[in-house]
Amino acid sequence: MKIARKVKYETELDHSFHDWISTVPGGESIRECIQCGTCSSICPMSVYMDISPRRIIAMADAGFKKEVLSSFTIWLCSSCYACTVNCPKDIKITDVMYAFKRRAIEEGYYPSRKFTIPILAKSFANMVKKNGRTTESRLVMTMAWKSGIGRLFRMAPLGLKLLKTGRFKWSKEKVGNREQIRKIFEVLEAEA
Amino acid sequence: MKTYTYYPGCSIKGTAKQYEESLLAVFEALDLKLEELSDWNCCGATMYMAVDEEMSFALSARNLALAEKLERDVVAPCSACYLVLLKTQDYIRKYPELRIKIGKALAAADLVYHGTVKVRHPLEVFINDVGLEELQNRVRVPLRSFKIAPYYGCQIVRPYPNFDHSCYPETMDLLFETLGADVVDYPLKTRCCGGSLTGTIEEVGLRLNYILLEEAHRRGANCIVTVCPLCQFNLEAYQNRILKKYNNLNEMPVFYFTQLMGLAFGIEPEKLGLQRQMVRADQLLASVQIPVEKTRPEKVEQVA
């Protein structure tokens, strides 16, 4: 057994992390968390999370940036807002989770290789950026392609059923005035 | 005739086709008009926010700006679209810095948004603009054999409980009681279906939806009624995998609320996209055949 230090030294923490969260819309009151655990108990996903939502907030506040950003927890949040509407300190936990997801993508933290959720998020965004709309069938295809081809085979029966019921659409959904969308992107990217 | 601007969203043009069909049919039956917002773009759903916050708000602001010119209420049937539009309005109102940035981006595309659009879900439109009494008057075939588990999902009431409670809403319960159905008490009515998780981590997605189906069975429901494309898709399209995995449940049809409203109003099932259901509900549907009033006088003539 390899003996390794389990506890972090104070100097290894990133104390700018909670300052950053406070600047995110919805994350202003993160420092007021009383660790009551309402978020963890109401979250339908918490049983699958490696770190509970309550703990994620505490860790983020203490500066455990790497652990927070590479957790499964932030990606398992399905944005149901149950924690957000029930938090007694009015922390918009769902928004905070979104902020973690963005930061994780920006800085390249992932809980595992080929983890599907960030792949889906990025494919989704690319499709919207390009076409202005998403086409579900193509999105699923892109995600399957990037995250392991086996997925495509498992999806096939479902695709067939959609085809049979006339709910499968392969033709691309597109916005006519894509120039408008391109300009909006341009301005925001220049400002970033 | 009152006219609304219709913001369909991407799902409704694909996997939720029968939601659009039934929605349009019901609006027409109620003498309301839906006019599709021309050249609308994707709302960004739960995905875009995970990649780029400002762009996500800007995308929705474009839709709002396009809709504002028409000076009508916007009806968004997909819960995700509905929430994202509301959230965009809320955040650009609350955060001046964000408002300025989005305003600049819109200006580059010759658009402007003043913040005056009213975004609404069709469920709320039916209750408030038509009213339960009028809805009851329109009933031709009461939904007597339907035992409904009313499943609202999350984003229609959270985080903006604009027309009902954020965890225990009752609007749809009232609606279907009015239409003659038996509405069961369904405590999981706003528990999340997992959204896109069925597509990404299937194991987790199946479990979440199994919990919803099991509770509906336990409460004695014979169908689930939804208001959101993703909820309906998860509960219906993955149902055979769920049944196979947990093998203690029977099939349960999952309808859009507008499909059952249409049936109660006597609209033909094909116009409500009921042939697109994956879990068949032939017995239930047979119970709401339109009464054959017209054939009766002919018979009398024959006898005479």
CSV table of C-alpha atoms in Angstrom, one decimal:
chain,number,residue,atom,x,y,z
A,1,MET,CA,0.0,0.0,0.0
A,2,LYS,CA,1.3,3.4,-0.9
A,3,ILE,CA,1.1,5.8,2.0
A,4,ALA,CA,0.0,9.2,0.7
A,5,ARG,CA,-1.1,12.3,2.5
A,6,LYS,CA,-4.9,12.6,2.5
A,7,VAL,CA,-5.3,16.1,3.9
A,8,LYS,CA,-4.3,19.2,1.9
A,9,TYR,CA,-2.1,21.9,3.3
A,10,GLU,CA,-3.6,25.3,3.4
A,11,THR,CA,-1.1,26.5,0.8
A,12,GLU,CA,-2.4,24.0,-1.7
A,13,LEU,CA,-5.9,25.4,-1.7
A,14,ASP,CA,-7.1,28.0,-4.2
A,15,HIS,CA,-8.6,30.8,-2.2
A,16,SER,CA,-9.6,32.8,-5.2
A,17,PHE,CA,-12.1,30.1,-6.0
A,18,HIS,CA,-14.9,31.3,-3.9
A,19,ASP,CA,-14.3,35.0,-4.8
A,20,TRP,CA,-14.8,33.9,-8.4
A,21,ILE,CA,-18.1,32.1,-7.6
A,22,SER,CA,-19.4,35.2,-5.8
A,23,THR,CA,-19.1,37.0,-9.2
A,24,VAL,CA,-21.2,34.4,-11.0
A,25,PRO,CA,-24.9,35.4,-11.3
A,26,GLY,CA,-26.7,33.3,-8.6
A,27,GLY,CA,-23.6,32.5,-6.6
A,28,GLU,CA,-23.4,35.8,-4.7
A,29,SER,CA,-24.4,34.3,-1.3
A,30,ILE,CA,-22.3,31.1,-1.4
A,31,ARG,CA,-20.3,32.3,1.7
A,32,GLU,CA,-23.6,32.3,3.7
A,33,CYS,CA,-24.1,28.6,3.3
A,34,ILE,CA,-25.0,27.1,6.7
A,35,GLN,CA,-24.3,23.5,5.7
A,36,CYS,CA,-27.8,22.4,6.5
A,37,GLY,CA,-27.8,19.7,3.8
A,38,THR,CA,-31.2,20.6,2.4
A,39,CYS,CA,-29.7,20.5,-1.1
A,40,SER,CA,-28.2,17.1,-0.7
A,41,SER,CA,-31.4,15.6,0.7
A,42,ILE,CA,-33.7,17.0,-2.0
A,43,CYS,CA,-31.4,16.3,-4.9
A,44,PRO,CA,-32.7,13.3,-6.9
A,45,MET,CA,-29.1,12.8,-8.2
A,46,SER,CA,-27.2,12.9,-5.0
A,47,VAL,CA,-27.3,9.1,-4.5
A,48,TYR,CA,-25.1,8.9,-7.7
A,49,MET,CA,-22.8,11.7,-6.8
A,50,ASP,CA,-19.2,11.2,-5.7
A,51,ILE,CA,-19.4,14.4,-3.5
A,52,SER,CA,-22.8,15.6,-2.2
A,53,PRO,CA,-24.0,19.0,-3.2
A,54,ARG,CA,-23.7,20.3,0.4
A,55,ARG,CA,-20.1,19.1,0.5
A,56,ILE,CA,-19.4,20.6,-3.0
A,57,ILE,CA,-20.4,24.0,-1.7
A,58,ALA,CA,-18.3,23.6,1.4
A,59,MET,CA,-15.3,22.5,-0.6
A,60,ALA,CA,-15.7,25.2,-3.2
A,61,ASP,CA,-15.8,27.8,-0.4
A,62,ALA,CA,-12.7,26.3,1.2
A,63,GLY,CA,-10.8,26.4,-2.1
A,64,PHE,CA,-10.7,22.8,-3.2
A,65,LYS,CA,-10.9,23.9,-6.8
A,66,LYS,CA,-9.4,20.8,-8.5
A,67,GLU,CA,-11.6,18.3,-6.5
A,68,VAL,CA,-14.7,20.3,-7.3
A,69,LEU,CA,-14.1,20.7,-10.9
A,70,SER,CA,-13.1,17.1,-11.6
A,71,SER,CA,-16.0,15.7,-9.7
A,72,PHE,CA,-18.9,13.7,-11.3
A,73,THR,CA,-21.3,15.7,-9.1
A,74,ILE,CA,-21.2,18.9,-11.2
A,75,TRP,CA,-22.1,17.0,-14.3
A,76,LEU,CA,-24.8,14.9,-12.7
A,77,CYS,CA,-26.8,18.0,-11.8
A,78,SER,CA,-29.7,17.8,-14.2
A,79,SER,CA,-30.9,21.4,-13.5
A,80,CYS,CA,-34.2,20.5,-11.8
A,81,TYR,CA,-33.7,23.4,-9.4
A,82,ALA,CA,-35.1,21.5,-6.4
A,83,CYS,CA,-32.1,22.7,-4.3
A,84,THR,CA,-32.3,26.3,-5.6
A,85,VAL,CA,-35.9,26.8,-4.6
A,86,ASN,CA,-35.4,25.1,-1.2
A,87,CYS,CA,-32.1,26.6,-0.1
A,88,PRO,CA,-32.8,28.7,3.1
A,89,LYS,CA,-29.9,31.0,2.3
A,90,ASP,CA,-31.0,31.7,-1.2
A,91,ILE,CA,-28.0,30.2,-2.9
A,92,LYS,CA,-28.8,29.5,-6.5
A,93,ILE,CA,-27.0,26.1,-6.4
A,94,THR,CA,-28.1,25.1,-9.9
A,95,ASP,CA,-26.4,28.2,-11.3
A,96,VAL,CA,-23.3,27.5,-9.2
A,97,MET,CA,-23.2,24.0,-10.7
A,98,TYR,CA,-23.5,25.5,-14.2
A,99,ALA,CA,-20.6,27.8,-13.4
A,100,PHE,CA,-18.5,24.8,-12.3
A,101,LYS,CA,-19.3,23.0,-15.5
A,102,ARG,CA,-18.2,26.0,-17.6
A,103,ARG,CA,-15.0,26.4,-15.6
A,104,ALA,CA,-14.3,22.7,-15.9
A,105,ILE,CA,-14.6,22.8,-19.6
A,106,GLU,CA,-12.5,26.0,-19.9
A,107,GLU,CA,-9.7,24.5,-17.8
A,108,GLY,CA,-9.9,20.9,-19.1
A,109,TYR,CA,-11.0,19.1,-15.9
A,110,TYR,CA,-12.9,15.9,-16.5
A,111,PRO,CA,-13.8,13.1,-14.0
A,112,SER,CA,-13.0,10.5,-16.6
A,113,ARG,CA,-11.9,10.1,-20.3
A,114,LYS,CA,-14.8,10.0,-22.8
A,115,PHE,CA,-17.2,11.1,-20.1
A,116,THR,CA,-20.4,11.7,-22.1
A,117,ILE,CA,-22.1,14.7,-20.4
A,118,PRO,CA,-19.5,17.4,-21.3
A,119,ILE,CA,-19.2,15.9,-24.8
A,120,LEU,CA,-23.0,16.3,-25.2
A,121,ALA,CA,-22.9,19.8,-23.9
A,122,LYS,CA,-20.1,20.8,-26.3
A,123,SER,CA,-21.7,19.1,-29.3
A,124,PHE,CA,-25.0,20.8,-28.4
A,125,ALA,CA,-23.4,24.2,-28.3
A,126,ASN,CA,-21.5,23.7,-31.5
A,127,MET,CA,-24.6,22.7,-33.3
A,128,VAL,CA,-26.5,25.8,-32.0
A,129,LYS,CA,-23.6,28.0,-32.9
A,130,LYS,CA,-23.6,26.7,-36.5
A,131,ASN,CA,-27.3,26.2,-37.3
A,132,GLY,CA,-29.1,28.3,-34.7
A,133,ARG,CA,-31.1,25.2,-33.8
A,134,THR,CA,-30.5,21.6,-32.8
A,135,THR,CA,-31.6,18.5,-34.6
A,136,GLU,CA,-32.0,15.8,-31.9
A,137,SER,CA,-31.1,12.8,-34.1
A,138,ARG,CA,-27.9,14.4,-35.4
A,139,LEU,CA,-27.0,15.5,-31.9
A,140,VAL,CA,-27.2,12.0,-30.5
A,141,MET,CA,-25.2,10.7,-33.5
A,142,THR,CA,-22.4,13.2,-32.9
A,143,MET,CA,-22.3,12.4,-29.2
A,144,ALA,CA,-22.2,8.7,-29.9
A,145,TRP,CA,-19.4,9.2,-32.4
A,146,LYS,CA,-17.3,11.1,-29.9
A,147,SER,CA,-18.0,9.0,-26.8
A,148,GLY,CA,-17.7,5.4,-28.2
A,149,ILE,CA,-19.4,3.8,-31.1
A,150,GLY,CA,-21.0,1.1,-29.0
A,151,ARG,CA,-23.5,3.6,-27.9
A,152,LEU,CA,-24.7,4.0,-31.4
A,153,PHE,CA,-25.7,0.3,-31.6
A,154,ARG,CA,-27.5,0.5,-28.3
A,155,MET,CA,-29.4,3.6,-29.6
A,156,ALA,CA,-30.5,1.9,-32.8
A,157,PRO,CA,-33.8,0.2,-31.6
A,158,LEU,CA,-34.9,3.5,-30.2
A,159,GLY,CA,-34.2,5.3,-33.4
A,160,LEU,CA,-36.2,2.7,-35.2
A,161,LYS,CA,-39.2,3.2,-32.9
A,162,LEU,CA,-39.0,6.9,-33.5
A,163,LEU,CA,-38.9,6.3,-37.2
A,164,LYS,CA,-41.9,4.1,-37.1
A,165,THR,CA,-43.9,6.7,-35.2
A,166,GLY,CA,-42.9,9.5,-37.4
A,167,ARG,CA,-40.9,11.2,-34.7
A,168,PHE,CA,-37.5,10.9,-36.2
A,169,LYS,CA,-36.3,13.9,-38.0
A,170,TRP,CA,-33.0,13.8,-39.9
A,171,SER,CA,-33.2,16.9,-42.0
A,172,LYS,CA,-31.3,19.8,-40.4
A,173,GLU,CA,-33.2,22.4,-38.4
A,174,LYS,CA,-31.7,25.8,-39.3
A,175,VAL,CA,-32.3,29.4,-38.6
A,176,GLY,CA,-32.7,31.5,-41.8
A,177,ASN,CA,-30.8,34.5,-40.6
A,178,ARG,CA,-27.7,32.8,-39.3
A,179,GLU,CA,-25.7,36.0,-40.0
A,180,GLN,CA,-27.6,37.5,-37.1
A,181,ILE,CA,-26.5,34.8,-34.7
A,182,ARG,CA,-22.9,35.0,-36.0
A,183,LYS,CA,-22.8,38.7,-35.3
A,184,ILE,CA,-24.1,38.1,-31.7
A,185,PHE,CA,-21.4,35.6,-31.1
A,186,GLU,CA,-18.7,37.9,-32.6
A,187,VAL,CA,-19.5,40.7,-30.2
A,188,LEU,CA,-19.6,38.4,-27.1
A,189,GLU,CA,-16.4,36.7,-28.1
A,190,ALA,CA,-14.6,40.0,-28.7
A,191,GLU,CA,-15.7,41.1,-25.2
A,192,ALA,CA,-14.6,37.9,-23.4
B,1,MET,CA,-59.8,35.6,-31.8
B,2,LYS,CA,-56.9,36.0,-29.3
B,3,THR,CA,-53.5,35.4,-30.9
B,4,TYR,CA,-50.3,34.3,-29.2
B,5,THR,CA,-46.8,34.1,-30.5
B,6,TYR,CA,-45.8,30.4,-30.5
B,7,TYR,CA,-42.2,29.5,-29.6
B,8,PRO,CA,-42.0,25.8,-30.4
B,9,GLY,CA,-38.4,24.8,-29.6
B,10,CYS,CA,-36.3,22.1,-31.2
B,11,SER,CA,-37.8,19.0,-29.5
B,12,ILE,CA,-41.3,19.7,-30.6
B,13,LYS,CA,-40.2,19.7,-34.2
B,14,GLY,CA,-38.7,16.2,-33.7
B,15,THR,CA,-39.4,13.6,-31.0
B,16,ALA,CA,-42.3,15.6,-29.6
B,17,LYS,CA,-44.2,16.0,-32.8
B,18,GLN,CA,-47.5,14.8,-31.3
B,19,TYR,CA,-47.2,17.6,-28.7
B,20,GLU,CA,-47.2,20.2,-31.4
B,21,GLU,CA,-50.1,18.5,-33.3
B,22,SER,CA,-52.3,18.2,-30.2
B,23,LEU,CA,-51.4,21.7,-29.0
B,24,LEU,CA,-52.3,23.3,-32.3
B,25,ALA,CA,-55.6,21.3,-32.4
B,26,VAL,CA,-56.6,22.2,-28.9
B,27,PHE,CA,-55.8,25.9,-29.4
B,28,GLU,CA,-57.9,25.9,-32.5
B,29,ALA,CA,-60.8,24.1,-30.7
B,30,LEU,CA,-60.7,26.8,-28.1
B,31,ASP,CA,-60.8,29.6,-30.7
B,32,LEU,CA,-57.3,30.7,-29.9
B,33,LYS,CA,-54.6,31.3,-32.4
B,34,LEU,CA,-50.9,30.4,-32.3
B,35,GLU,CA,-48.6,32.1,-34.7
B,36,GLU,CA,-45.2,30.6,-34.9
B,37,LEU,CA,-42.3,33.0,-34.2
B,38,SER,CA,-40.6,33.4,-37.5
B,39,ASP,CA,-36.9,32.4,-37.6
B,40,TRP,CA,-36.7,31.5,-33.9
B,41,ASN,CA,-33.5,29.9,-32.6
B,42,CYS,CA,-32.7,27.2,-30.0
B,43,CYS,CA,-33.2,28.3,-26.4
B,44,GLY,CA,-30.0,26.6,-25.4
B,45,ALA,CA,-31.9,24.3,-23.0
B,46,THR,CA,-29.8,22.9,-20.1
B,47,MET,CA,-26.7,22.4,-22.3
B,48,TYR,CA,-25.7,25.8,-23.5
B,49,MET,CA,-25.6,27.2,-20.0
B,50,ALA,CA,-22.9,24.6,-19.2
B,51,VAL,CA,-20.7,25.9,-22.0
B,52,ASP,CA,-21.1,29.7,-22.2
B,53,GLU,CA,-23.4,31.7,-20.0
B,54,GLU,CA,-23.5,35.0,-21.9
B,55,MET,CA,-24.0,33.4,-25.2
B,56,SER,CA,-26.8,31.3,-23.7
B,57,PHE,CA,-28.6,34.4,-22.5
B,58,ALA,CA,-27.9,36.2,-25.8
B,59,LEU,CA,-29.5,33.4,-27.8
B,60,SER,CA,-32.7,33.6,-25.8
B,61,ALA,CA,-32.6,37.4,-25.9
B,62,ARG,CA,-32.7,37.1,-29.7
B,63,ASN,CA,-35.9,35.1,-29.5
B,64,LEU,CA,-37.3,37.6,-27.0
B,65,ALA,CA,-36.3,40.6,-29.2
B,66,LEU,CA,-38.0,39.0,-32.3
B,67,ALA,CA,-41.1,38.3,-30.3
B,68,GLU,CA,-41.3,41.7,-28.7
B,69,LYS,CA,-41.9,43.4,-32.1
B,70,LEU,CA,-45.1,41.4,-32.4
B,71,GLU,CA,-46.5,42.7,-29.1
B,72,ARG,CA,-48.2,39.5,-28.1
B,73,ASP,CA,-47.7,37.0,-25.3
B,74,VAL,CA,-45.3,34.2,-26.1
B,75,VAL,CA,-46.5,30.6,-25.5
B,76,ALA,CA,-43.7,28.1,-24.9
B,77,PRO,CA,-44.9,24.5,-24.5
B,78,CYS,CA,-41.5,22.9,-23.8
B,79,SER,CA,-40.6,23.4,-20.1
B,80,ALA,CA,-37.0,23.9,-20.8
B,81,CYS,CA,-37.7,26.6,-23.4
B,82,TYR,CA,-40.2,28.2,-21.0
B,83,LEU,CA,-37.7,28.3,-18.2
B,84,VAL,CA,-34.8,29.5,-20.3
B,85,LEU,CA,-36.9,32.4,-21.7
B,86,LEU,CA,-38.1,33.4,-18.1
B,87,LYS,CA,-34.6,33.1,-16.7
B,88,THR,CA,-33.1,35.2,-19.4
B,89,GLN,CA,-35.6,38.0,-18.7
B,90,ASP,CA,-35.0,37.7,-15.0
B,91,TYR,CA,-31.2,37.8,-15.2
B,92,ILE,CA,-30.9,40.6,-17.7
B,93,ARG,CA,-33.3,42.6,-15.4
B,94,LYS,CA,-31.3,41.8,-12.3
B,95,TYR,CA,-27.7,42.1,-13.6
B,96,PRO,CA,-27.0,45.4,-15.4
B,97,GLU,CA,-23.6,44.3,-16.6
B,98,LEU,CA,-25.1,41.3,-18.3
B,99,ARG,CA,-27.9,43.5,-19.8
B,100,ILE,CA,-25.4,45.9,-21.3
B,101,LYS,CA,-23.4,43.1,-22.9
B,102,ILE,CA,-26.4,41.4,-24.3
B,103,GLY,CA,-27.7,44.7,-25.5
B,104,LYS,CA,-24.5,45.4,-27.4
B,105,ALA,CA,-24.5,41.9,-29.0
B,106,LEU,CA,-28.2,42.3,-30.1
B,107,ALA,CA,-27.5,45.8,-31.5
B,108,ALA,CA,-24.8,44.3,-33.7
B,109,ALA,CA,-27.5,42.1,-35.2
B,110,ASP,CA,-29.9,45.0,-35.5
B,111,LEU,CA,-32.0,43.8,-32.7
B,112,VAL,CA,-33.2,45.4,-29.5
B,113,TYR,CA,-35.0,44.0,-26.4
B,114,HIS,CA,-36.8,46.3,-24.0
B,115,GLY,CA,-37.9,43.6,-21.6
B,116,THR,CA,-41.7,43.7,-22.2
B,117,VAL,CA,-42.4,40.2,-23.4
B,118,LYS,CA,-44.7,38.0,-21.4
B,119,VAL,CA,-43.7,34.3,-21.5
B,120,ARG,CA,-46.3,31.8,-20.8
B,121,HIS,CA,-46.8,28.0,-20.6
B,122,PRO,CA,-49.9,26.7,-22.5
B,123,LEU,CA,-51.1,25.0,-19.3
B,124,GLU,CA,-51.4,28.4,-17.6
B,125,VAL,CA,-53.0,30.0,-20.7
B,126,PHE,CA,-55.8,27.4,-20.6
B,127,ILE,CA,-56.4,27.9,-16.9
B,128,ASN,CA,-56.3,31.7,-16.9
B,129,ASP,CA,-57.3,32.9,-20.4
B,130,VAL,CA,-59.9,30.2,-21.0
B,131,GLY,CA,-60.8,29.2,-17.5
B,132,LEU,CA,-62.0,26.0,-16.0
B,133,GLU,CA,-65.7,26.7,-16.5
B,134,GLU,CA,-65.3,27.3,-20.2
B,135,LEU,CA,-63.1,24.3,-20.5
B,136,GLN,CA,-65.8,22.2,-18.9
B,137,ASN,CA,-68.4,23.6,-21.3
B,138,ARG,CA,-66.3,22.3,-24.2
B,139,VAL,CA,-66.2,18.7,-23.0
B,140,ARG,CA,-67.9,16.3,-25.4
B,141,VAL,CA,-66.4,13.1,-24.1
B,142,PRO,CA,-65.6,13.1,-20.3
B,143,LEU,CA,-62.3,11.2,-19.6
B,144,ARG,CA,-64.1,8.9,-17.2
B,145,SER,CA,-61.9,5.8,-17.6
B,146,PHE,CA,-58.6,7.8,-17.2
B,147,LYS,CA,-56.8,7.5,-13.9
B,148,ILE,CA,-54.2,10.1,-14.4
B,149,ALA,CA,-50.8,10.5,-12.6
B,150,PRO,CA,-50.2,14.3,-13.3
B,151,TYR,CA,-46.5,14.6,-13.9
B,152,TYR,CA,-45.3,18.2,-14.1
B,153,GLY,CA,-41.6,17.6,-14.2
B,154,CYS,CA,-39.3,20.3,-12.8
B,155,GLN,CA,-38.7,23.2,-15.0
B,156,ILE,CA,-42.3,24.3,-15.5
B,157,VAL,CA,-42.5,25.4,-11.8
B,158,ARG,CA,-38.9,25.8,-10.9
B,159,PRO,CA,-37.2,28.1,-10.2
B,160,TYR,CA,-40.0,30.3,-11.3
B,161,PRO,CA,-43.3,29.2,-9.7
B,162,ASN,CA,-45.2,31.9,-11.8
B,163,PHE,CA,-48.6,30.2,-11.7
B,164,ASP,CA,-48.3,27.3,-9.3
B,165,HIS,CA,-46.4,25.9,-6.3
B,166,SER,CA,-42.7,25.1,-7.0
B,167,CYS,CA,-42.9,21.5,-5.5
B,168,TYR,CA,-46.5,20.6,-5.4
B,169,PRO,CA,-48.4,22.2,-8.2
B,170,GLU,CA,-52.1,21.5,-8.8
B,171,THR,CA,-53.1,23.3,-12.0
B,172,MET,CA,-53.1,20.1,-14.1
B,173,ASP,CA,-54.9,18.1,-11.4
B,174,LEU,CA,-57.7,20.7,-11.5
B,175,LEU,CA,-57.7,20.7,-15.3
B,176,PHE,CA,-58.2,17.0,-15.6
B,177,GLU,CA,-60.8,16.7,-12.8
B,178,THR,CA,-62.7,19.3,-14.8
B,179,LEU,CA,-62.4,17.2,-17.9
B,180,GLY,CA,-64.0,14.2,-16.1
B,181,ALA,CA,-60.8,12.2,-15.3
B,182,ASP,CA,-59.8,10.6,-12.0
B,183,VAL,CA,-56.6,12.3,-10.9
B,184,VAL,CA,-54.6,10.3,-8.5
B,185,ASP,CA,-52.5,11.9,-5.7
B,186,TYR,CA,-49.0,11.8,-7.2
B,187,PRO,CA,-46.3,13.0,-4.7
B,188,LEU,CA,-43.5,12.7,-7.3
B,189,LYS,CA,-45.2,15.2,-9.6
B,190,THR,CA,-42.2,17.5,-9.8
B,191,ARG,CA,-39.4,15.0,-9.2
B,192,CYS,CA,-36.9,15.2,-12.0
B,193,CYS,CA,-36.9,12.6,-14.9
B,194,GLY,CA,-33.2,13.1,-15.3
B,195,GLY,CA,-33.5,15.2,-18.5
B,196,SER,CA,-30.8,14.2,-20.9
B,197,LEU,CA,-29.3,11.7,-18.6
B,198,THR,CA,-31.1,8.8,-20.2
B,199,GLY,CA,-28.9,9.6,-23.3
B,200,THR,CA,-25.7,10.1,-21.4
B,201,ILE,CA,-25.6,7.8,-18.4
B,202,GLU,CA,-28.5,5.4,-19.2
B,203,GLU,CA,-28.2,3.5,-15.9
B,204,VAL,CA,-29.0,6.6,-13.9
B,205,GLY,CA,-31.7,7.8,-16.3
B,206,LEU,CA,-33.5,4.5,-16.3
B,207,ARG,CA,-33.6,4.4,-12.5
B,208,LEU,CA,-35.0,7.9,-12.1
B,209,ASN,CA,-37.8,7.1,-14.6
B,210,TYR,CA,-38.5,3.7,-13.0
B,211,ILE,CA,-39.1,5.5,-9.7
B,212,LEU,CA,-41.7,7.7,-11.4
B,213,LEU,CA,-43.4,4.8,-13.2
B,214,GLU,CA,-43.5,2.6,-10.1
B,215,GLU,CA,-45.1,5.3,-8.0
B,216,ALA,CA,-47.7,6.0,-10.7
B,217,HIS,CA,-48.6,2.3,-10.6
B,218,ARG,CA,-48.7,2.2,-6.9
B,219,ARG,CA,-51.1,5.1,-6.8
B,220,GLY,CA,-53.5,3.3,-9.1
B,221,ALA,CA,-52.9,5.4,-12.2
B,222,ASN,CA,-53.5,3.9,-15.7
B,223,CYS,CA,-51.6,6.6,-17.5
B,224,ILE,CA,-49.1,9.4,-16.9
B,225,VAL,CA,-49.7,12.9,-18.3
B,226,THR,CA,-46.8,15.3,-19.0
B,227,VAL,CA,-46.3,18.9,-20.0
B,228,CYS,CA,-42.7,18.6,-21.3
B,229,PRO,CA,-41.1,16.9,-24.3
B,230,LEU,CA,-38.2,15.5,-22.4
B,231,CYS,CA,-40.3,14.0,-19.6
B,232,GLN,CA,-42.6,12.3,-22.1
B,233,PHE,CA,-39.7,11.0,-24.1
B,234,ASN,CA,-37.9,9.5,-21.1
B,235,LEU,CA,-41.0,7.9,-19.6
B,236,GLU,CA,-42.2,6.5,-22.9
B,237,ALA,CA,-39.3,5.8,-25.2
B,238,TYR,CA,-37.2,4.1,-22.5
B,239,GLN,CA,-40.1,2.3,-20.9
B,240,ASN,CA,-39.4,-1.1,-22.5
B,241,ARG,CA,-35.8,-1.0,-21.2
B,242,ILE,CA,-37.1,0.0,-17.8
B,243,LEU,CA,-39.6,-2.8,-17.7
B,244,LYS,CA,-37.0,-5.3,-18.8
B,245,LYS,CA,-34.5,-4.1,-16.1
B,246,TYR,CA,-36.9,-4.0,-13.2
B,247,ASN,CA,-39.5,-6.5,-14.3
B,248,ASN,CA,-42.2,-5.7,-11.7
B,249,LEU,CA,-44.2,-3.2,-13.7
B,250,ASN,CA,-46.7,-3.2,-16.6
B,251,GLU,CA,-46.7,-0.9,-19.5
B,252,MET,CA,-48.2,2.5,-18.8
B,253,PRO,CA,-49.1,5.0,-21.6
B,254,VAL,CA,-47.6,8.5,-21.3
B,255,PHE,CA,-49.5,11.3,-22.9
B,256,TYR,CA,-49.1,15.0,-23.4
B,257,PHE,CA,-51.8,16.9,-21.5
B,258,THR,CA,-52.9,18.5,-24.8
B,259,GLN,CA,-53.6,15.1,-26.3
B,260,LEU,CA,-56.0,14.2,-23.5
B,261,MET,CA,-57.6,17.6,-23.6
B,262,GLY,CA,-58.2,17.1,-27.3
B,263,LEU,CA,-59.9,13.8,-26.7
B,264,ALA,CA,-62.2,15.3,-24.1
B,265,PHE,CA,-63.1,18.0,-26.7
B,266,GLY,CA,-64.0,15.3,-29.2
B,267,ILE,CA,-61.0,15.9,-31.6
B,268,GLU,CA,-60.1,12.8,-33.6
B,269,PRO,CA,-57.1,10.9,-32.2
B,270,GLU,CA,-55.1,11.3,-35.4
B,271,LYS,CA,-55.2,15.0,-35.2
B,272,LEU,CA,-53.7,14.7,-31.7
B,273,GLY,CA,-50.8,12.5,-32.8
B,274,LEU,CA,-52.0,9.6,-30.8
B,275,GLN,CA,-50.9,7.2,-33.5
B,276,ARG,CA,-47.4,8.3,-32.6
B,277,GLN,CA,-47.5,6.8,-29.2
B,278,MET,CA,-44.9,4.0,-28.5
B,279,VAL,CA,-46.8,2.5,-25.6
B,280,ARG,CA,-50.1,1.7,-27.1
B,281,ALA,CA,-53.3,2.6,-25.2
B,282,ASP,CA,-56.0,1.2,-27.4
B,283,GLN,CA,-58.3,0.2,-24.6
B,284,LEU,CA,-58.2,3.6,-22.9
B,285,LEU,CA,-58.6,5.3,-26.3
B,286,ALA,CA,-61.5,3.1,-27.2
B,287,SER,CA,-63.3,4.4,-24.1
B,288,VAL,CA,-63.3,7.9,-25.4
B,289,GLN,CA,-64.8,7.3,-28.9
B,290,ILE,CA,-66.7,10.3,-30.0
B,291,PRO,CA,-70.5,9.7,-29.4
B,292,VAL,CA,-72.1,8.8,-32.7
B,293,GLU,CA,-75.0,11.3,-32.5
B,294,LYS,CA,-75.4,11.7,-36.3
B,295,THR,CA,-76.2,8.1,-37.0
B,296,ARG,CA,-79.2,7.9,-34.8
B,297,PRO,CA,-81.7,10.0,-36.9
B,298,GLU,CA,-80.8,8.0,-40.0
B,299,LYS,CA,-81.7,4.8,-38.1
B,300,VAL,CA,-85.0,6.3,-37.1
B,301,GLU,CA,-85.7,7.1,-40.8
B,302,GLN,CA,-85.0,3.6,-41.8
B,303,VAL,CA,-87.5,2.2,-39.3
B,304,ALA,CA,-90.1,4.7,-40.4
